[in-house]
Coordinates of C-alpha atoms in Angstrom, one line a residue:
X1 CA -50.1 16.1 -149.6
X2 CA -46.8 17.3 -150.6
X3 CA -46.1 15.5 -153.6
X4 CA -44.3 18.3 -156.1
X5 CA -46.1 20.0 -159.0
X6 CA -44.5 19.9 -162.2
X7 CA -43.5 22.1 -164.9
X8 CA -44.4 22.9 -168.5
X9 CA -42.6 20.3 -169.8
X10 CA -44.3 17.8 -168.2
X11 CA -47.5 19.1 -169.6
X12 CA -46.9 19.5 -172.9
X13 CA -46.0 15.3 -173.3
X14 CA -50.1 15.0 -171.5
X15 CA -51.3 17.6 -174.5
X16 CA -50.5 14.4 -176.5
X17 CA -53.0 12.5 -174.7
X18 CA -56.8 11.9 -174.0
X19 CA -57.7 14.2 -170.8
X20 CA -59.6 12.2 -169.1
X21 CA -57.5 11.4 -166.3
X22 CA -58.0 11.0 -162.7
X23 CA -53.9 11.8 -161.7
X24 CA -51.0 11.5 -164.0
X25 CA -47.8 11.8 -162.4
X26 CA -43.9 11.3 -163.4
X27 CA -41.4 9.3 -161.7
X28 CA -38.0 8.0 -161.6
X29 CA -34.2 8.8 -162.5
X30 CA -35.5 11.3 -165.6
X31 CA -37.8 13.2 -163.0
X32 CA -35.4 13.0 -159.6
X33 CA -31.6 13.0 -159.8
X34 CA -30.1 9.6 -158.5
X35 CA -26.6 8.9 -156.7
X36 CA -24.1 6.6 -158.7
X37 CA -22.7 5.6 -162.0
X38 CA -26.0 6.0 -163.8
X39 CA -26.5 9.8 -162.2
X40 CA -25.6 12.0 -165.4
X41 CA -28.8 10.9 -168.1
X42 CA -29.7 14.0 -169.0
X43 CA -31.6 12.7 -171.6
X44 CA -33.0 9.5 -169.6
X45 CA -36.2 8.2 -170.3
X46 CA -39.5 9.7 -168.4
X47 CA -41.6 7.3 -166.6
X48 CA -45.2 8.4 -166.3
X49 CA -48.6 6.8 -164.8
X50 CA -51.7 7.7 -166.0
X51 CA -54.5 6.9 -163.8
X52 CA -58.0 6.9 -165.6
X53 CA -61.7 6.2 -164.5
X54 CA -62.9 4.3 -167.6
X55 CA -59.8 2.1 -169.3
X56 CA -61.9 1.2 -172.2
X57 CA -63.0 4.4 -173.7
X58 CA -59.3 6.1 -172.6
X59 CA -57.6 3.6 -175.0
X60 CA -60.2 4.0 -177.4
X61 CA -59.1 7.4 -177.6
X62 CA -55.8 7.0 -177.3
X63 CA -55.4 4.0 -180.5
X64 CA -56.8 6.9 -182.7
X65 CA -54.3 9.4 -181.4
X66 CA -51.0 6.9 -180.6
X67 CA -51.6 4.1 -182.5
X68 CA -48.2 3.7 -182.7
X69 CA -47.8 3.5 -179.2
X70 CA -49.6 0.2 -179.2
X71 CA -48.0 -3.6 -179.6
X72 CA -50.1 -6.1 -181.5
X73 CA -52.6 -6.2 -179.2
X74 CA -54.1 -2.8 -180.8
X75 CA -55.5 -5.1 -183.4
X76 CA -57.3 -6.5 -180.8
X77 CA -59.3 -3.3 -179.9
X78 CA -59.3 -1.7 -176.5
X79 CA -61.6 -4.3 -174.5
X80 CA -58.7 -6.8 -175.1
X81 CA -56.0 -4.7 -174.2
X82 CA -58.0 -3.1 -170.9
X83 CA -58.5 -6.9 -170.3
X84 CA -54.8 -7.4 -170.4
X85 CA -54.1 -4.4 -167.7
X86 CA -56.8 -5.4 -165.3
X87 CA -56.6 -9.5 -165.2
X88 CA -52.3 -9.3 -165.4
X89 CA -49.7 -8.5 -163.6
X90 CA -50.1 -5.1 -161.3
X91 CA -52.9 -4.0 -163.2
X92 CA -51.3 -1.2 -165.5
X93 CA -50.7 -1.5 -169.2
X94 CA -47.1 0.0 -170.4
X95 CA -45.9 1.4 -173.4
X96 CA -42.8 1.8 -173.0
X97 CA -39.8 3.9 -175.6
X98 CA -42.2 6.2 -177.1
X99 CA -40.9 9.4 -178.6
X100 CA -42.9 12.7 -177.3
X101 CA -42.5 16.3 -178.0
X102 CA -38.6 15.4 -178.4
X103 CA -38.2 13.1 -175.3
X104 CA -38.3 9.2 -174.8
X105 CA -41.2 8.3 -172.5
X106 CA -42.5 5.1 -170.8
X107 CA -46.6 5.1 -169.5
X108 CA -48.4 2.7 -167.8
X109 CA -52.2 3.1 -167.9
X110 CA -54.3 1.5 -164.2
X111 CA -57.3 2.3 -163.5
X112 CA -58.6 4.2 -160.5
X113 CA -60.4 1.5 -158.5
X114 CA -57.3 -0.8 -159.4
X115 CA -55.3 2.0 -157.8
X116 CA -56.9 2.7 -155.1
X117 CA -57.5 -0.7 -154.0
X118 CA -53.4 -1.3 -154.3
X119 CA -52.8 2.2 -152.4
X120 CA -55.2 1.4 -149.6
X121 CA -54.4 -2.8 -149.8
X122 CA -51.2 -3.2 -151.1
X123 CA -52.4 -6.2 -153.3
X124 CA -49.3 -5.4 -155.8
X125 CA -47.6 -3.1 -154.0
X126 CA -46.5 -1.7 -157.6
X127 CA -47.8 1.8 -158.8
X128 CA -48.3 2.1 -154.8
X129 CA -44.6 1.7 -154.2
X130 CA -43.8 4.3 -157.1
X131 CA -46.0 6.9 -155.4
X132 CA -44.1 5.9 -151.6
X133 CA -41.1 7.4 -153.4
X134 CA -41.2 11.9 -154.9
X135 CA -42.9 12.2 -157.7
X136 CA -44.2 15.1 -160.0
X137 CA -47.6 15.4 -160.0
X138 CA -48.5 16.6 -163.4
X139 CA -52.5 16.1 -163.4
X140 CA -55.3 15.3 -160.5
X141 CA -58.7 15.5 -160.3
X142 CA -60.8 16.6 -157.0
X143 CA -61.4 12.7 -156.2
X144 CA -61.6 12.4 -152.2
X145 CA -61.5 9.3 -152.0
X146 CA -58.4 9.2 -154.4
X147 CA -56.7 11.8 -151.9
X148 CA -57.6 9.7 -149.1
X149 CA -55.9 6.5 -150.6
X150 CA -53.1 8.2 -151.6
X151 CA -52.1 9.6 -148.3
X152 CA -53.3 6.5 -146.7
X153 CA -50.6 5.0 -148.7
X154 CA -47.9 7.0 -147.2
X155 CA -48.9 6.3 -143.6
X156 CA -48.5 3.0 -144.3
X157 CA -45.1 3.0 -146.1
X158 CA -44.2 5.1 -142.8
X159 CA -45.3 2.3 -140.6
X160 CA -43.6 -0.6 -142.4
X161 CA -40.4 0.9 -141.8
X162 CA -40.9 1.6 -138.3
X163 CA -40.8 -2.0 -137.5
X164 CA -38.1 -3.2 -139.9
X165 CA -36.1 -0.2 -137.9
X166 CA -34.2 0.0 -134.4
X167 CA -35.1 2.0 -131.7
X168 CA -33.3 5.4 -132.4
X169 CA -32.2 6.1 -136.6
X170 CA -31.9 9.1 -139.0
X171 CA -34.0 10.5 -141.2
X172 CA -31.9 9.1 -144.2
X173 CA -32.3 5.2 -143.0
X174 CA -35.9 5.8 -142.7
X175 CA -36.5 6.8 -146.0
X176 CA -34.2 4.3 -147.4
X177 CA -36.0 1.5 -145.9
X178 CA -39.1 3.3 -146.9
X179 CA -37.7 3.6 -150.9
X180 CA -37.0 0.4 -150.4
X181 CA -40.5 -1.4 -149.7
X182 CA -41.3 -2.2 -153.2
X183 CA -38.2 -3.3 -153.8
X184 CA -38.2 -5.8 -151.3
X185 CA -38.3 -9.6 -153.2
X186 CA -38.4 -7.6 -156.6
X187 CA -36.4 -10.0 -159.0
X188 CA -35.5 -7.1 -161.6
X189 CA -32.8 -5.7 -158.0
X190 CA -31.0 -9.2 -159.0
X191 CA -31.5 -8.9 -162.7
X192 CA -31.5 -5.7 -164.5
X193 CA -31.3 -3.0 -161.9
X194 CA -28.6 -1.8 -159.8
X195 CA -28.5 -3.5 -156.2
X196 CA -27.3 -0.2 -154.4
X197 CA -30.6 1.8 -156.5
X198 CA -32.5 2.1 -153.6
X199 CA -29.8 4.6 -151.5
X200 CA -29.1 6.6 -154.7
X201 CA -32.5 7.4 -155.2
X202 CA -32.5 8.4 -151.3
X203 CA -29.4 10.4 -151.1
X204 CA -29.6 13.3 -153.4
X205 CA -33.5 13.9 -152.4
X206 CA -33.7 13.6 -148.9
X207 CA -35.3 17.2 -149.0
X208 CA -38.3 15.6 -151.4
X209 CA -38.4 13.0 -149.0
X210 CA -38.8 14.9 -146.0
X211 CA -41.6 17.2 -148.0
X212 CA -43.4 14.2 -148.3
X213 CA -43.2 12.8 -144.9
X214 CA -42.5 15.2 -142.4
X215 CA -46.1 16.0 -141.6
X216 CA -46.9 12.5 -141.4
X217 CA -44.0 11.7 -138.5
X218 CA -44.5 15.1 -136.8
X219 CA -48.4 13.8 -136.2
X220 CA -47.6 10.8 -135.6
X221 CA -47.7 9.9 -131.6
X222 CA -45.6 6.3 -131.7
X223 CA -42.7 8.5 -133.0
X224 CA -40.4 11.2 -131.7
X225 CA -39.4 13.4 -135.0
X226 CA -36.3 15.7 -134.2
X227 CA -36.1 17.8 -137.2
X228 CA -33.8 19.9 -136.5
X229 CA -31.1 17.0 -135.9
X230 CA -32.9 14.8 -138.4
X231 CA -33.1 12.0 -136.1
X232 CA -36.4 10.0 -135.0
X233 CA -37.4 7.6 -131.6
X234 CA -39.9 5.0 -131.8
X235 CA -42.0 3.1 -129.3
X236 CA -40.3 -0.9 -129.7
X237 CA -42.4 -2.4 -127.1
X238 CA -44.8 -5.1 -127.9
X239 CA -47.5 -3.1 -127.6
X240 CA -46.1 -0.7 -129.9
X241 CA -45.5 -3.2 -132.5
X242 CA -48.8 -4.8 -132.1
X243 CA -50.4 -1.2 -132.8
X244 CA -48.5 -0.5 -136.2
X245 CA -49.1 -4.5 -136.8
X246 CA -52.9 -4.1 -136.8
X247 CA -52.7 -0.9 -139.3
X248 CA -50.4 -2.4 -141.2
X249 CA -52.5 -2.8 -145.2
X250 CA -54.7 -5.9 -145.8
X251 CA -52.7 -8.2 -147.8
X252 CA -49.3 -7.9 -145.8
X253 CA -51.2 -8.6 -143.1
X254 CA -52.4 -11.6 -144.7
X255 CA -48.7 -12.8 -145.6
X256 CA -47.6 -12.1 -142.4
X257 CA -50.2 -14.5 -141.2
X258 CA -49.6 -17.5 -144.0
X259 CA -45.3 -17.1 -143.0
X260 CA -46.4 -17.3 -139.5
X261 CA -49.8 -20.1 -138.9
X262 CA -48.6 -23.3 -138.5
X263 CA -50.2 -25.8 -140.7
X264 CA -53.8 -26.7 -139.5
X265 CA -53.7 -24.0 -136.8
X266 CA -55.9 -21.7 -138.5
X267 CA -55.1 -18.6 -136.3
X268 CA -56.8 -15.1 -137.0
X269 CA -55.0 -12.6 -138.5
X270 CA -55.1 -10.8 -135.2
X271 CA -53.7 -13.6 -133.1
X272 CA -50.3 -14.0 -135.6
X273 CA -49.8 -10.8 -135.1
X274 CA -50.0 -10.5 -131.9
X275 CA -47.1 -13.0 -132.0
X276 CA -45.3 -11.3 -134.3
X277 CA -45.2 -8.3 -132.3
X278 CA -43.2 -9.7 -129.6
X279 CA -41.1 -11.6 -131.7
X280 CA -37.1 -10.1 -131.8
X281 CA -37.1 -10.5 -135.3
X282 CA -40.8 -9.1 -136.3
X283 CA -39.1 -6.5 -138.5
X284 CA -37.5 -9.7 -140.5
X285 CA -41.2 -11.2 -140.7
X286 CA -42.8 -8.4 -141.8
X287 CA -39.6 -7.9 -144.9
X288 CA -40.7 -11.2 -145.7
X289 CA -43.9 -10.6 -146.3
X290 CA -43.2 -7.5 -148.6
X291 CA -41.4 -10.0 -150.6
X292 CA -44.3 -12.2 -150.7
X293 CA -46.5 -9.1 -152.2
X294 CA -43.7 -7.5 -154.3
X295 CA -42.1 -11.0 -155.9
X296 CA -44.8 -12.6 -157.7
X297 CA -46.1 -9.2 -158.8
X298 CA -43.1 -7.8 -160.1
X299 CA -42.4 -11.5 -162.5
X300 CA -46.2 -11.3 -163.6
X301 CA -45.6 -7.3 -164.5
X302 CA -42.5 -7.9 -166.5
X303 CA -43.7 -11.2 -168.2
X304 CA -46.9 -9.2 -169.3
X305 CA -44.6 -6.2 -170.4
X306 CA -43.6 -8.6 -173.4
X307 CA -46.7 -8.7 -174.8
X308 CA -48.0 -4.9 -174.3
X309 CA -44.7 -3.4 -175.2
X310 CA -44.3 -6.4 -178.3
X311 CA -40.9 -8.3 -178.3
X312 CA -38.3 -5.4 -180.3
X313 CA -39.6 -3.1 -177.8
X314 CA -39.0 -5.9 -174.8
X315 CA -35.5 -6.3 -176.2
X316 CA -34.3 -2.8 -176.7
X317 CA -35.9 -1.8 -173.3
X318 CA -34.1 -4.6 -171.3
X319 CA -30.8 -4.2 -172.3
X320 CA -31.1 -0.8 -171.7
X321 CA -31.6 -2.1 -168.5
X322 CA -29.2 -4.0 -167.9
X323 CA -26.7 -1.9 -169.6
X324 CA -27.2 0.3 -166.3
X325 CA -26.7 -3.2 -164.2
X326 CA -22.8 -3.4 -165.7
X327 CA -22.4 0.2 -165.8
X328 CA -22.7 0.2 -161.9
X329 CA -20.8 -3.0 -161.6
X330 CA -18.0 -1.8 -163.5
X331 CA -18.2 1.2 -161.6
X332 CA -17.8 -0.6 -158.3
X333 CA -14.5 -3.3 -159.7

């Protein structure tokens, strides 16, 4: 895969943590330079996601090293709190404005299976949809089946935005659309985060984005990759559409088929989409059901980060937030 390594910096903030970790990676605006009024943070918060095999005995360790990291709930002990990340929201457990080694940090804490299954499933589309974007891989383990799911993941992403995408685009409006996909229904684009985010993440890393995709669309045989030019073909027949449909992950499938079976039809999932496929707007049906994943997931996420971050840290955290939201609208009037 080429997801980029990471530096010493990066490694120095995981020295604070247990080791037991499956992949730890970094993400977002304090990792990747981003386009538009928000672009200069030189000191912006680092987003991480640590990904570990056993939840329970990983915040056991982690109370008696961070305990300060914790809400409330660390009164509770760490069954309660892995019981909170695994039965709420996307399955991972934030802590978020926690100073380490001199820098403000967010981490969210999922477990492997929950990963995997949302990698290869798409049941939340949320730590999935971080690692559809570049990211700085800062620890992994030798997990195959981990590797698998991860570059199944990006296949997948690739797909999608075939079929939300005409016959003949660029490089750039593919990987917006892909950049997009977790976005797509998320109520935080409306309320707290910039609407134009999704292009200035693309535009100054196009180059990260092509390292991570470029072997994917030059092996893949629905699409015609030009390089060179930076421009890309794809078959829009119905046949075409019907092949990406059926490889599309489980639970947009599934959404796909509850927008499109009529009440009391009861249709397989392979019969909608067969439909779908030669319907002019199946790249509209298929946003759709994105925003049937991403919606509910995203309010559930950020409901639950109230009680794991506790209610100062919610506030602070929020306004920073939205503090972006004006900065970019004020920018724009």
């Amino acid at each position: 895969m080429a997801l980029q390594s990471s530096g010493v910096a990066f490694r120095r903030i995981l020295s604070h943590f247990p080791e037991e970790l499956s992949l730890a990676f970094a993400y977002g605006s304090g990792v990747y330079r981003q386009a538009g009024p928000n672009s200069n943070q030189k000191n912006a918060m680092l987003d991480f996601v640590f990904t570990v095999d056993d939840p329970v005995a990983w915040h056991s360790k982690n109370l008696k090293k961070n305990w300060s990291h914790y809400s409330f709930l660390k009164l509770l002990g760490p069954k309660i709190i892995t019981s909170v990340q695994n039965n709420y929201g996307a399955r991972v457990y934030y802590n978020p404005l926690i100073l380490c080694d001199g820098r403000l940090i967010k981490y969210g804490v999922i477990s492997t299976r929950a990963l995997i299954e949302d990698l290869l499933g798409w049941n939340n589309l949320y730590v999935a949809g971080r690692l559809q974007k570049p990211v700085k891989i800062v620890a992994m383990n030798e997990d195959v089946t981990l590797r698998s799911a991860l570059d199944k993941n990006l296949r997948s992403a690739v797909t999608t935005a075939f079929l939300m995408l005409p016959e003949s685009f660029s490089e750039e409006e593919l990987f917006v659309e892909i950049a997009g996909l977790s976005y797509a229904g998320d109520f935080r684009m409306v309320i707290g985060e910039e609407k134009m985010k999704v292009r200035n993440i693309v535009k100054p890393n196009v180059a990260h984005f092509r390292e991570l995709y470029g072997s994917i669309l030059q092996e893949d045989p629905q699409v015609v990759y030009k390089s060179q030019q930076g421009h890309l073909e794809i078959d829009k027949s119905p046949e075409g559409q019907f092949t990406q449909l059926m490889t599309l992950p489980k639970t947009l499938q599934q959404q796909i088929n509850r927008l499109m079976d009529p009440p009391g039809k009861n249709r397989d999932v392979e019969e909608t989409l067969l439909q779908v496929a030669h319907d002019p707007d199946c790249g509209d049906v298929v946003r759709l059901g994105l925003s049937a994943i991403v919606r509910p997931s995203s309010i559930r996420q950020s409901a639950k980060g109230i009680v794991t971050a506790g209610l100062k840290r919610s506030v602070i955290y929020s306004s920073q937030k939205l503090r972006k939201m004006w900065k970019g609208w004020l920018t724009k009037t």
